[in-house]
Coordinates of N, CA, C and O in Angstrom, one line a residue:
X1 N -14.8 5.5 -10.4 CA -13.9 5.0 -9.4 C -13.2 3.7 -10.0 O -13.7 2.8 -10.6
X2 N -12.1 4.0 -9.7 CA -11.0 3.0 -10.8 C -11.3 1.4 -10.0 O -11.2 1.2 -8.8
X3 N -11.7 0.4 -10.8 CA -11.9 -1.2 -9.8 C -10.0 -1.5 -10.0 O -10.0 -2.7 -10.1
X4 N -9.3 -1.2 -10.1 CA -8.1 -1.8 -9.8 C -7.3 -0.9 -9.1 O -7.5 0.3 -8.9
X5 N -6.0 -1.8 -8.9 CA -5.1 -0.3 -8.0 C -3.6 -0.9 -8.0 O -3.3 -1.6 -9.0
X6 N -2.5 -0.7 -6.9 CA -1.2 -1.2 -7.0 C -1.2 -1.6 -5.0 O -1.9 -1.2 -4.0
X7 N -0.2 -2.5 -5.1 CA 0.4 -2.5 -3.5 C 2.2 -2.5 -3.8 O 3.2 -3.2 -4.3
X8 N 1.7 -1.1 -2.8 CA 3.9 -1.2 -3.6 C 4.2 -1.3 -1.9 O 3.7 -0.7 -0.9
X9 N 5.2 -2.2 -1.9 CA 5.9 -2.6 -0.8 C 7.4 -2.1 -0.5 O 7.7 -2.1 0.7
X10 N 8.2 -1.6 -1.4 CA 9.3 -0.4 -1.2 C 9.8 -0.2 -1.8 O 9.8 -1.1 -2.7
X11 N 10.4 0.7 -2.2 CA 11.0 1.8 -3.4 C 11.9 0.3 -4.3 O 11.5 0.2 -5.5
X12 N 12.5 -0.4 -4.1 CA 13.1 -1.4 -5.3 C 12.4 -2.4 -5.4 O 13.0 -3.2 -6.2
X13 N 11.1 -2.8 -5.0 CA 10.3 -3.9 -5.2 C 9.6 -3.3 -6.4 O 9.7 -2.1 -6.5
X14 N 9.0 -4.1 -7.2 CA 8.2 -3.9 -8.3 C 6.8 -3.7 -7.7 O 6.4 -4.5 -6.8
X15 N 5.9 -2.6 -8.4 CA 4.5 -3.0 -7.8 C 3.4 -4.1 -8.0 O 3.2 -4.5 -9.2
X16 N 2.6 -4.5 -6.9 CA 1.9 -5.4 -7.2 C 0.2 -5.1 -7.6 O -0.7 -4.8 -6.8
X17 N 0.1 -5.5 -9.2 CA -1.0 -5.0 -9.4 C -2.4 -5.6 -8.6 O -2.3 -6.9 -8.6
X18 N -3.4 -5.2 -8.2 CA -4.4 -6.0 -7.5 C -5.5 -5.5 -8.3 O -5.3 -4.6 -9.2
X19 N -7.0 -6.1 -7.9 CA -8.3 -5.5 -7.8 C -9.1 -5.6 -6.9 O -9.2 -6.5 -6.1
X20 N -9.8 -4.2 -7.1 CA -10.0 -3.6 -5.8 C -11.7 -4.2 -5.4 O -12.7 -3.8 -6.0
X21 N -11.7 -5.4 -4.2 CA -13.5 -5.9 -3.9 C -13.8 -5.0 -3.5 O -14.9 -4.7 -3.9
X22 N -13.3 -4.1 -2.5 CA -14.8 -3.5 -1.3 C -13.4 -2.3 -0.9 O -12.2 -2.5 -0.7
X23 N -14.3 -1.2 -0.9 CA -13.7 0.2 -0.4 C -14.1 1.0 0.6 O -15.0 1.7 0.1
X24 N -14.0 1.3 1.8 CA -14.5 1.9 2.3 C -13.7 3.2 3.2 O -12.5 3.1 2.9
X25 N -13.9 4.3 3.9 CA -13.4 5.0 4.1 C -11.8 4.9 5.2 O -10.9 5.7 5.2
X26 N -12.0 3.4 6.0 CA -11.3 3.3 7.1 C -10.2 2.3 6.3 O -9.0 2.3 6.7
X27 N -10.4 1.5 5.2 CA -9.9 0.3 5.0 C -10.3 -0.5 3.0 O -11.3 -0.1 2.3
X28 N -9.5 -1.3 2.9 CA -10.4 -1.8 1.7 C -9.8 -3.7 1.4 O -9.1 -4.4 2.2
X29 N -10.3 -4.1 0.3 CA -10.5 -5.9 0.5 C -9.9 -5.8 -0.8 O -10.6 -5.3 -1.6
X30 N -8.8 -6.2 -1.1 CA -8.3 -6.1 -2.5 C -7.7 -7.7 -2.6 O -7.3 -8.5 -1.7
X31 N -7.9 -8.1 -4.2 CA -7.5 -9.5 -4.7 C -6.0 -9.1 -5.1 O -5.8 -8.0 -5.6
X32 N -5.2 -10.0 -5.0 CA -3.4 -9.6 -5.7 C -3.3 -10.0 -7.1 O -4.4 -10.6 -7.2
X33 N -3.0 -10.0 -7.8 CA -2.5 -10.4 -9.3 C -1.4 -11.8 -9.3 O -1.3 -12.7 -10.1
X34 N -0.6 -11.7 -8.1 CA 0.0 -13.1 -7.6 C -0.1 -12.9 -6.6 O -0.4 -11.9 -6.1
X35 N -0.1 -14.3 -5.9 CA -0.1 -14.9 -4.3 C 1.4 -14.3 -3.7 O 2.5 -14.8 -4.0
X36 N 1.3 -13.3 -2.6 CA 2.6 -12.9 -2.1 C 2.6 -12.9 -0.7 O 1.7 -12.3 -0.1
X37 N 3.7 -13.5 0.0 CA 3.1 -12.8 2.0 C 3.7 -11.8 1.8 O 4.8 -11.6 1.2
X38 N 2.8 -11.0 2.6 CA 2.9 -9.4 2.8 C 3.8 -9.0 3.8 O 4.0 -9.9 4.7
X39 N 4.3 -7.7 3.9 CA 5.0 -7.2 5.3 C 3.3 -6.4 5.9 O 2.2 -6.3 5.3
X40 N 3.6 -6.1 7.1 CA 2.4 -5.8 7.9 C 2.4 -4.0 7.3 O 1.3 -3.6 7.7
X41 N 2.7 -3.4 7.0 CA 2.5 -2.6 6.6 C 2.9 -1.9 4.9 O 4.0 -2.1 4.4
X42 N 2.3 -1.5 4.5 CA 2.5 -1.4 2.9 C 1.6 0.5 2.0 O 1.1 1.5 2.4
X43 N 1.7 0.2 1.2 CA 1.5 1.4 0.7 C 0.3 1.5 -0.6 O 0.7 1.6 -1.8
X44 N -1.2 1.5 -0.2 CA -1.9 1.1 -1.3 C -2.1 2.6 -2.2 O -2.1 3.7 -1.8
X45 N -2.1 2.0 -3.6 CA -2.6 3.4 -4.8 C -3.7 2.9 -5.2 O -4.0 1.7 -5.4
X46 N -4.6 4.0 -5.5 CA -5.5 3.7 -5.7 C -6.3 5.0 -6.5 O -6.9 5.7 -5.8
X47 N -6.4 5.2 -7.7 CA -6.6 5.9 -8.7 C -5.6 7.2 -8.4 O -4.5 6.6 -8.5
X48 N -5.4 8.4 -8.0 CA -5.0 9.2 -7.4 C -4.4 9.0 -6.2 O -3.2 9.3 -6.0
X49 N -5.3 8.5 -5.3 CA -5.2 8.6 -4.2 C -3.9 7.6 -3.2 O -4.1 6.4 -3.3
X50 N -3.0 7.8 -2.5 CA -2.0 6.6 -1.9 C -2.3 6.6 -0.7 O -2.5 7.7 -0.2
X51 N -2.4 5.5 0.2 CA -3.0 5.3 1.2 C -2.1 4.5 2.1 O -2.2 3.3 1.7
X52 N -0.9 4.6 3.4 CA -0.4 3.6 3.9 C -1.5 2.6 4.8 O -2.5 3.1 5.1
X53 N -1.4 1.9 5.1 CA -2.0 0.9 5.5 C -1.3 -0.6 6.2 O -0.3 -1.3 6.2
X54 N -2.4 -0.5 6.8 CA -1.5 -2.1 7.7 C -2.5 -3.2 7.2 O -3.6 -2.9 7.0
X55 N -1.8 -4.5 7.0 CA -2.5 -5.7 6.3 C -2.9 -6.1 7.9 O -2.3 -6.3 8.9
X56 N -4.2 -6.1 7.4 CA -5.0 -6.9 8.9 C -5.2 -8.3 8.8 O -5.0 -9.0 9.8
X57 N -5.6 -8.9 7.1 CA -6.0 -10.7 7.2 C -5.1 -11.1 5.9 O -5.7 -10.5 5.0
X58 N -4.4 -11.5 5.6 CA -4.6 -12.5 4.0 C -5.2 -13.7 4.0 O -4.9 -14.5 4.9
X59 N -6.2 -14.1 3.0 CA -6.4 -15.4 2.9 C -6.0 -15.5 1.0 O -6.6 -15.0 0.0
X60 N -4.6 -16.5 1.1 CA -4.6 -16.9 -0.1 C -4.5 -15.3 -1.0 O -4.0 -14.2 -0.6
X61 N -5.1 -15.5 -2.2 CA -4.9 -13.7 -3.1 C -5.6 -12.5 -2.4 O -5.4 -11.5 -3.1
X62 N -6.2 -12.3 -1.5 CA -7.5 -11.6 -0.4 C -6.5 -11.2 0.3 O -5.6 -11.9 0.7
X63 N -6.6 -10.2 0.6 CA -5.8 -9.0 1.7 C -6.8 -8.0 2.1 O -7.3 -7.2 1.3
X64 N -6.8 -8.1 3.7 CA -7.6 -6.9 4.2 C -6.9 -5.9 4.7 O -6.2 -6.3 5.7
X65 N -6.9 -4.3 4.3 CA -5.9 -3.4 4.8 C -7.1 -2.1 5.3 O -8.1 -1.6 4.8
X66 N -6.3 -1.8 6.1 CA -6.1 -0.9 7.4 C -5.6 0.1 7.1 O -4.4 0.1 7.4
X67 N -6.2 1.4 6.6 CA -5.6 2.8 6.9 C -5.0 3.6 7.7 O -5.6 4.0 8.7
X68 N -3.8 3.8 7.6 CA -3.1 4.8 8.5 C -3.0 6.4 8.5 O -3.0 7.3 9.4
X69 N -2.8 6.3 6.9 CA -2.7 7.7 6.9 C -2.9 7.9 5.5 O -2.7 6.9 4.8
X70 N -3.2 9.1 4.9 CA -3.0 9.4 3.6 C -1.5 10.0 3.4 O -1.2 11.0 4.0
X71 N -0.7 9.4 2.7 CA 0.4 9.4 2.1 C 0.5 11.1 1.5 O 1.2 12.0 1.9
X72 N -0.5 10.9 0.4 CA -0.5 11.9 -0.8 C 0.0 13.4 -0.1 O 0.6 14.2 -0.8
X73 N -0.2 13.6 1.4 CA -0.7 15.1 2.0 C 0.5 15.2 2.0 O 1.1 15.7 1.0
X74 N 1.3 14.8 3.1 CA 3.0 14.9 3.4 C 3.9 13.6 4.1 O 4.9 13.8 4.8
X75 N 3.6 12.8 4.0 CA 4.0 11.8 4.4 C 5.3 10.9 3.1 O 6.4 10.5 3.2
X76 N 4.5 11.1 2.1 CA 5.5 10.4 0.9 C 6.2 11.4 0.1 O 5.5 12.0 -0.8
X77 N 7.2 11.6 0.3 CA 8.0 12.8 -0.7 C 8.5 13.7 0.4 O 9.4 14.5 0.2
X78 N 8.0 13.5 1.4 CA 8.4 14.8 2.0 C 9.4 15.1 2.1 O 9.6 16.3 2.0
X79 N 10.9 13.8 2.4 CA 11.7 14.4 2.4 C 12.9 13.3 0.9 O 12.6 12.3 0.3
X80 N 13.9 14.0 1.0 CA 14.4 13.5 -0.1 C 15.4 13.0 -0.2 O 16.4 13.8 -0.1
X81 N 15.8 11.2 -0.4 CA 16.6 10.7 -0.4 C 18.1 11.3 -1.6 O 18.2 12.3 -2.2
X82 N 19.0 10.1 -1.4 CA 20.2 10.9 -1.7 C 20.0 10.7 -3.6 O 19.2 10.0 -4.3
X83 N 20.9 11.7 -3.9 CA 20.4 12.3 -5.4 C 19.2 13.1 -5.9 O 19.1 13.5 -7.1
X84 N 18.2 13.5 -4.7 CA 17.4 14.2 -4.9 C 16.4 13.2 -4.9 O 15.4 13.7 -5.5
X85 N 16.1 12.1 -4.5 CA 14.7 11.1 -5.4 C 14.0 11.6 -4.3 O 14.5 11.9 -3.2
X86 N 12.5 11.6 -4.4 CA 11.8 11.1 -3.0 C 11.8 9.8 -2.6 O 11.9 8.8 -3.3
X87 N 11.6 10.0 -1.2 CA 11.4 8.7 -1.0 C 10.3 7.8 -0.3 O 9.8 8.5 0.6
X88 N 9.8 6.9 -0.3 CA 8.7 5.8 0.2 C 8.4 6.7 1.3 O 8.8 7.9 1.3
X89 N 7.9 6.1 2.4 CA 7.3 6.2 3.4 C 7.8 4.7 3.9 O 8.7 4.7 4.7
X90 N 7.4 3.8 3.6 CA 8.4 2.4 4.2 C 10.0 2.4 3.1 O 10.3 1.5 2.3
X91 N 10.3 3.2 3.4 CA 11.9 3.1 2.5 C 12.2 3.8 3.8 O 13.4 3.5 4.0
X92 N 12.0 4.4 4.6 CA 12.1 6.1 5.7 C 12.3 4.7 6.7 O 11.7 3.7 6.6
X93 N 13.7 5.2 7.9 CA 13.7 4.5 9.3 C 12.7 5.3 10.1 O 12.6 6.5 9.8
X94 N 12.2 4.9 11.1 CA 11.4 5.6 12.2 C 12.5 5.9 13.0 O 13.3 4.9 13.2
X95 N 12.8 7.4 13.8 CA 13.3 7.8 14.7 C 13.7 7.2 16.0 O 14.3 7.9 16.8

């Protein structure tokens, strides 16, 4: 199991590389690579796996996130912005 991962925040932001403290099935405790305020929801990678999530605490480089949903299944790509690209899941408006 990979100890590091990304927090990508939307399709034109750059990702932010972290490492990963504590993993667990609902949620996980990741350190950032730089100090950034977060939007409340964000999009963690994590070897394979992409995970959306909601930031529950930051303290300083420490962020606790909150699983929503797994991305990977059909959530990210599903549909496809213009020129063909896929697109985020926070790039997408809610209905």
């Amino acid at each position: 199991m990979p100890r590091t991962g990304k927090v990508l925040l939307s399709a034109q932001a750059a990702p932010i590389d972290c490492q990963v403290v504590n993993l667990s099935a609902g949620g996980a405790c990741v350190k950032l690579s730089v100090m950034q305020q977060l939007p409340k929801r964000i999009e963690f990678l994590h070897g394979a796996t992409r995970k959306l999530a909601q930031v529950v605490w930051q303290r300083g480089y420490l962020i606790g996130l909150c699983y929503e949903a797994s991305v990977s299944k059909s959530l990210l790509g599903s549909k496809l912005g213009s020129g063909g690209v896929k697109q985020s899941i926070l790039a997408r408006r809610r209905p």
